């Protein structure tokens, strides 16, 4: 049990974008030659999710080593007949590599954490089986041919990203046909950008079809930009306590979670962007209604700001939050209620009536890194929080405790 307390202000540096790092690593493993990925910490300091992808890259036969402040990955010359991929608890690793695996190995077996086994994979499994593959949650085999690949767009954008990576490896053009509206489009665009950096080519045909051209990926020298998802909670802390500055962010990033800045503006916070630094300052916060269909990972940051806002804040269209490391909607509601918050669940989100006086409490993280970070950041509003399982923040941010203390937070 750890106790957190303190109101936050100051400056922190953005951590590398986990989303881009996953994609760059996988593209480099599939490419010819040696690629250089800059902007990552040393291997021992990688988030657990990225460590999972790095391990899978090595299992694919690629050589990967950190040298001179960069990660060098040399694409595999050949792949093992039986490919064993330990995805640990990383949904991104699993979903991006699942459709790729049968194209580079005779058979692939996936090791998954208990929570990862619960995440929806039915649409991808059914699709690959319809194309002749043998597929279940923990294994896939059977090379499939180019063609049309219909898939739902409203369950996980990672289905589409994984298919783009895989279809690039085929010997003819393919099309991904979205059978329902695409959510989290920003993550699909990140995948398209990563593929382009390594010589891949994808094109939108209208609003519901992606053309994937066959390409042999080639080595590239790329830099991982700062992570807006992780920064979102620091932005919210700036609005609640602040001011807080996050440096090292690309103001023109395609990351969808940049939307947190617009949400905070609507809530009444001050937002100043100068170069690669973003400063968020307190204001007279008011509740707003937010649609997180494209940005579900912003829900914890919105909840933090909502606690200090006057009036009702509603988070809508976030049903996918129920299939994260935990049921994130229920976890956020349960733990903030322990602090005295006026919060109620809805089928696809939650509503918070802000401005209530909060109190300290013992809380649980539900083994969810983003729930843990929300509660830690909320400690300054309630006099302190005792938290069980806070170490789970290492899944995405091993240095989070240091960042928290750098801004004036205390860990007891």
XYZ file of C-alpha atoms in Angstrom:
412
model
C 0.000 0.000 0.000
C 1.364 3.429 -0.981
C 0.057 6.833 0.041
C -0.032 9.725 -2.419
C -0.725 13.369 -1.657
C 0.050 16.858 -2.916
C -1.141 19.419 -5.429
C 0.782 19.509 -8.678
C 2.504 22.222 -10.706
C 5.664 22.534 -12.768
C 7.126 20.940 -15.876
C 7.737 17.396 -17.133
C 9.052 15.981 -20.379
C 6.747 13.904 -22.553
C 7.485 10.207 -22.687
C 7.830 8.530 -26.123
C 4.565 7.657 -27.831
C 3.843 4.047 -27.037
C 1.538 3.782 -30.049
C 4.205 4.893 -32.517
C 6.958 2.847 -30.896
C 4.956 -0.392 -31.256
C 4.364 0.320 -34.929
C 7.942 1.319 -35.689
C 9.338 -1.796 -34.006
C 7.086 -4.121 -35.964
C 7.721 -2.371 -39.274
C 11.479 -2.522 -38.643
C 11.292 -6.253 -37.912
C 9.491 -6.822 -41.221
C 11.788 -4.556 -43.238
C 14.968 -5.315 -45.151
C 18.129 -3.945 -43.558
C 18.922 -2.136 -40.332
C 16.470 0.441 -39.005
C 17.167 3.030 -36.332
C 14.442 4.089 -33.893
C 15.327 7.186 -31.901
C 13.678 8.737 -28.869
C 13.237 5.621 -26.735
C 14.729 5.063 -23.272
C 17.209 2.286 -22.668
C 15.800 -1.223 -22.665
C 15.632 -1.493 -18.872
C 13.431 1.605 -18.749
C 10.963 0.598 -21.472
C 7.278 0.422 -20.554
C 6.167 -3.158 -20.071
C 3.978 -3.075 -23.188
C 6.903 -2.022 -25.383
C 9.091 -4.675 -23.781
C 6.496 -7.206 -24.904
C 6.684 -5.977 -28.505
C 10.487 -5.926 -28.410
C 10.476 -9.525 -27.196
C 8.143 -10.532 -30.013
C 10.318 -8.749 -32.570
C 13.285 -10.801 -31.398
C 11.195 -13.982 -31.451
C 10.434 -13.222 -35.118
C 14.157 -13.463 -35.810
C 14.983 -9.763 -35.990
C 18.129 -8.505 -34.257
C 17.389 -5.675 -31.852
C 19.857 -3.835 -29.643
C 20.195 -0.418 -28.060
C 23.266 1.457 -29.194
C 24.234 5.119 -28.975
C 20.903 6.223 -27.542
C 18.839 4.506 -30.242
C 17.231 1.129 -30.879
C 18.659 -0.646 -33.926
C 16.524 -3.390 -35.463
C 17.734 -5.519 -38.351
C 14.893 -7.276 -40.136
C 14.829 -11.038 -40.102
C 16.346 -12.862 -43.097
C 14.158 -15.870 -42.346
C 11.426 -16.704 -39.865
C 10.986 -19.722 -37.597
C 8.489 -22.384 -38.620
C 6.838 -22.195 -35.204
C 6.578 -18.651 -33.947
C 6.005 -18.221 -30.215
C 4.998 -14.684 -29.254
C 4.657 -13.659 -25.603
C 2.354 -10.630 -25.654
C 2.133 -10.467 -21.835
C -0.627 -7.908 -21.130
C -0.163 -5.786 -24.251
C -3.269 -5.646 -26.405
C -1.465 -3.571 -29.026
C 1.294 -6.155 -29.414
C -1.235 -8.953 -29.766
C -3.651 -7.318 -32.170
C -1.005 -5.825 -34.443
C 0.901 -9.097 -34.781
C -1.986 -11.575 -34.905
C -2.771 -11.250 -38.652
C 0.925 -10.785 -39.495
C 2.038 -14.012 -37.829
C 0.579 -16.606 -40.259
C 2.238 -14.792 -43.168
C 5.743 -15.162 -41.754
C 5.567 -18.552 -40.013
C 3.958 -21.944 -40.496
C 2.217 -21.539 -37.157
C 2.115 -18.892 -34.449
C 1.335 -19.411 -30.785
C 0.502 -16.486 -28.489
C 1.103 -16.318 -24.737
C -1.473 -13.964 -23.206
C -2.138 -12.587 -19.741
C -5.504 -13.502 -18.160
C -6.882 -10.001 -18.830
C -5.679 -10.041 -22.432
C -7.532 -13.308 -23.015
C -10.766 -11.457 -22.195
C -10.360 -8.772 -24.846
C -12.513 -9.094 -27.965
C -10.814 -10.801 -30.918
C -13.802 -12.488 -32.556
C -14.020 -10.275 -35.676
C -10.370 -10.860 -36.638
C -10.450 -14.575 -35.858
C -13.636 -15.038 -37.904
C -12.192 -13.033 -40.792
C -8.971 -15.044 -40.988
C -10.871 -18.317 -40.717
C -13.077 -17.226 -43.621
C -9.886 -16.763 -45.673
C -8.702 -20.298 -44.929
C -6.572 -19.830 -41.817
C -6.863 -21.968 -38.692
C -7.336 -19.474 -35.893
C -8.301 -19.170 -32.252
C -7.326 -16.830 -29.403
C -3.904 -18.365 -28.824
C -2.895 -19.676 -32.229
C -3.104 -18.976 -35.952
C -1.729 -20.726 -39.037
C -2.354 -20.799 -42.771
C -1.235 -18.192 -45.251
C -4.078 -16.227 -46.847
C -4.247 -14.492 -50.222
C -4.847 -10.885 -51.300
C -8.430 -9.760 -51.659
C -11.192 -7.987 -49.795
C -11.186 -8.103 -46.001
C -14.461 -6.921 -44.401
C -14.089 -5.983 -40.729
C -15.990 -3.981 -38.163
C -14.523 -0.565 -37.399
C -16.252 0.055 -34.069
C -14.712 -2.641 -31.858
C -10.992 -1.874 -32.037
C -8.965 0.181 -34.498
C -6.136 -2.261 -33.785
C -7.934 -4.817 -35.976
C -7.536 -2.482 -38.930
C -3.951 -1.574 -38.053
C -2.944 -5.224 -37.782
C -4.554 -6.003 -41.118
C -2.738 -3.135 -42.835
C 0.600 -4.444 -41.562
C -0.243 -7.962 -42.715
C -1.719 -7.140 -46.123
C 1.382 -5.127 -47.002
C 3.266 -8.460 -47.011
C 1.051 -10.095 -49.637
C 1.816 -10.248 -53.358
C -1.211 -8.333 -54.595
C -3.470 -5.432 -53.688
C -6.000 -5.886 -50.905
C -8.828 -3.811 -49.512
C -10.028 -3.450 -45.946
C -13.788 -2.920 -46.068
C -15.196 -1.296 -42.929
C -18.603 -2.748 -42.183
C -19.355 -0.274 -39.381
C -18.168 3.288 -38.661
C -14.482 3.526 -37.775
C -13.661 4.608 -34.239
C -10.235 5.780 -33.074
C -9.339 6.756 -36.633
C -6.236 8.551 -35.316
C -4.608 5.227 -34.443
C -5.250 3.923 -37.954
C -3.585 7.053 -39.325
C -0.584 6.435 -37.069
C -0.249 2.970 -38.587
C -0.501 4.375 -42.099
C 2.193 6.920 -41.216
C 4.492 4.247 -39.787
C 4.070 2.034 -42.840
C 4.788 4.984 -45.113
C 8.050 5.695 -43.272
C 9.170 2.145 -44.106
C 8.032 2.242 -47.731
C 4.507 0.888 -47.327
C 1.551 2.375 -49.192
C -2.085 2.577 -48.137
C -4.854 4.754 -49.555
C -8.365 5.637 -48.479
C -11.003 4.905 -51.104
C -13.974 6.855 -49.856
C -14.729 6.768 -46.150
C -14.998 3.027 -45.593
C -12.307 1.310 -47.673
C -8.533 1.205 -47.297
C -6.466 0.025 -50.250
C -3.267 -1.745 -49.138
C -0.609 -2.148 -51.808
C 1.973 -4.958 -51.682
C 5.345 -3.628 -50.645
C 8.622 -5.046 -49.363
C 9.285 -2.772 -46.416
C 12.715 -1.174 -46.287
C 14.808 0.000 -43.350
C 14.238 3.521 -42.040
C 15.632 6.012 -39.547
C 12.727 7.302 -37.453
C 12.152 9.216 -34.214
C 9.338 8.491 -31.757
C 7.454 11.664 -30.860
C 6.058 12.534 -27.420
C 2.964 10.737 -26.133
C -0.248 12.778 -25.911
C -2.153 9.982 -24.163
C 0.194 9.971 -21.197
C 0.392 13.761 -21.262
C -3.405 14.065 -21.032
C -3.442 13.436 -17.281
C -0.760 16.074 -16.779
C -2.835 18.488 -18.868
C -5.814 17.760 -16.618
C -3.640 18.266 -13.525
C -2.642 21.654 -14.915
C -6.301 22.605 -15.225
C -7.093 21.427 -11.698
C -3.970 22.541 -9.778
C -1.431 23.932 -12.239
C 0.001 25.345 -14.203
C 1.660 22.250 -15.663
C 3.884 22.236 -18.750
C 4.633 19.130 -20.820
C 7.618 19.532 -23.136
C 8.712 17.473 -26.137
C 5.334 17.228 -27.900
C 4.726 17.575 -31.620
C 2.086 20.305 -32.053
C 1.170 18.833 -35.458
C 0.932 15.239 -34.255
C -1.671 12.891 -35.733
C -2.283 11.400 -32.287
C -5.990 11.592 -31.607
C -5.477 12.249 -27.914
C -4.368 15.786 -28.718
C -8.117 16.346 -28.394
C -7.633 16.649 -24.623
C -6.435 20.203 -25.164
C -9.682 21.167 -26.914
C -11.722 19.498 -24.167
C -9.897 21.476 -21.497
C -10.388 24.697 -23.448
C -14.127 24.000 -23.524
C -14.036 23.363 -19.785
C -12.453 26.768 -19.201
C -8.768 25.924 -18.648
C -5.966 27.981 -20.145
C -3.970 26.242 -22.883
C -0.773 27.700 -24.327
C 1.267 25.945 -27.042
C 4.766 27.208 -27.712
C 7.098 25.142 -29.845
C 7.160 21.668 -28.385
C 5.812 22.733 -24.995
C 2.169 22.742 -23.884
C 1.146 24.578 -20.713
C -2.277 24.109 -19.151
C -3.382 26.505 -16.414
C -6.367 26.521 -14.054
C -9.537 28.391 -14.919
C -13.162 28.420 -13.850
C -13.801 24.873 -14.915
C -17.280 23.882 -16.022
C -18.706 20.527 -16.944
C -19.015 19.509 -20.596
C -20.294 16.577 -22.590
C -17.572 14.664 -24.415
C -17.663 11.976 -27.087
C -14.700 9.604 -26.635
C -15.513 7.225 -29.499
C -12.212 8.220 -31.157
C -10.269 8.853 -27.927
C -11.316 6.356 -25.221
C -8.000 6.616 -23.372
C -8.833 10.232 -22.477
C -11.603 9.144 -20.105
C -9.380 9.129 -16.965
C -8.027 12.620 -17.705
C -11.520 13.952 -18.363
C -12.647 12.425 -15.061
C -9.857 14.221 -13.189
C -10.804 17.600 -14.634
C -14.501 16.883 -14.041
C -13.958 16.425 -10.310
C -12.983 20.096 -10.035
C -15.466 21.456 -12.585
C -18.766 23.123 -11.776
C -21.715 21.207 -13.140
C -22.071 17.904 -14.941
C -19.450 16.304 -17.167
C -20.607 13.399 -19.293
C -18.346 10.928 -21.093
C -20.192 9.252 -23.974
C -19.569 6.531 -26.582
C -16.790 4.852 -24.630
C -18.205 1.346 -24.361
C -14.832 -0.077 -25.448
C -13.474 1.096 -22.089
C -15.136 -1.941 -20.558
C -12.611 -4.157 -22.379
C -9.312 -2.623 -21.300
C -7.047 -4.036 -18.576
C -10.254 -4.018 -16.548
C -13.769 -2.676 -17.004
C -12.400 0.849 -16.871
C -15.800 2.521 -16.627
C -16.819 0.514 -13.564
C -13.376 0.863 -11.985
C -13.305 4.657 -12.352
C -16.826 4.957 -10.969
C -16.174 2.644 -8.023
C -12.906 4.250 -6.960
C -13.973 7.879 -7.346
C -17.077 7.095 -5.272
C -14.729 6.002 -2.488
C -13.370 9.566 -2.536
C -16.873 11.036 -2.274
C -17.315 11.935 -5.937
C -20.804 12.187 -7.413
C -20.299 9.810 -10.334
C -22.672 7.416 -12.052
C -22.056 4.804 -14.724
C -23.822 4.734 -18.061
C -23.650 1.849 -20.534
C -20.968 3.646 -22.559
C -19.362 6.028 -20.080
C -20.035 7.957 -16.916
C -21.345 11.254 -15.573
C -19.689 13.348 -12.862
C -21.309 16.213 -10.990
C -18.209 18.200 -10.110
C -17.326 20.467 -7.239
C -18.117 18.122 -4.372
C -15.863 18.058 -1.329
C -13.764 14.902 -1.525
C -12.071 12.965 1.252
C -9.135 10.610 1.545
C -9.698 6.889 1.121
C -8.106 3.552 0.393
C -8.487 2.701 -3.296
C -7.731 -0.122 -5.721
C -6.053 0.099 -9.125
C -7.823 -2.925 -10.672
C -4.441 -3.733 -12.273
C -5.076 -0.888 -14.716
C -2.266 1.615 -15.232
C -4.574 4.445 -16.307
C -6.933 3.973 -13.366
C -3.906 4.075 -11.055
C -2.616 7.310 -12.610
C -6.034 8.961 -12.345
C -6.280 8.158 -8.648
C -2.745 9.321 -7.936
C -3.381 12.612 -9.732
C -6.657 13.054 -7.835
C -4.922 12.758 -4.444
C -4.463 16.534 -4.192
C -8.233 17.069 -4.322
C -8.994 14.856 -1.359
C -6.081 15.211 1.043
C -4.413 11.958 0.029
C -5.051 8.459 -1.288
C -3.793 5.093 -0.119
C -3.469 2.931 -3.185
C -3.118 -0.817 -3.548
C -1.254 -2.014 -6.650
C 0.079 1.342 -7.842
C 3.119 -0.350 -9.378
C 0.966 -1.261 -12.384
C 1.789 2.200 -13.825
C 4.971 0.566 -15.159
C 2.872 -0.958 -17.929
C 3.021 2.341 -19.805
C 5.221 4.683 -17.753
C 7.982 3.234 -15.550
C 9.023 6.770 -14.563
C 5.569 7.964 -13.536
C 6.340 8.171 -9.817
C 9.365 10.368 -10.554
C 7.228 12.608 -12.765
C 4.627 12.890 -10.026
C 7.191 13.901 -7.419
C 8.852 16.337 -9.834
C 5.556 18.214 -9.947
C 5.303 18.364 -6.158
C 3.492 15.149 -5.404
C 4.503 13.159 -2.318
C 4.703 9.409 -1.904
C 4.662 8.105 1.640
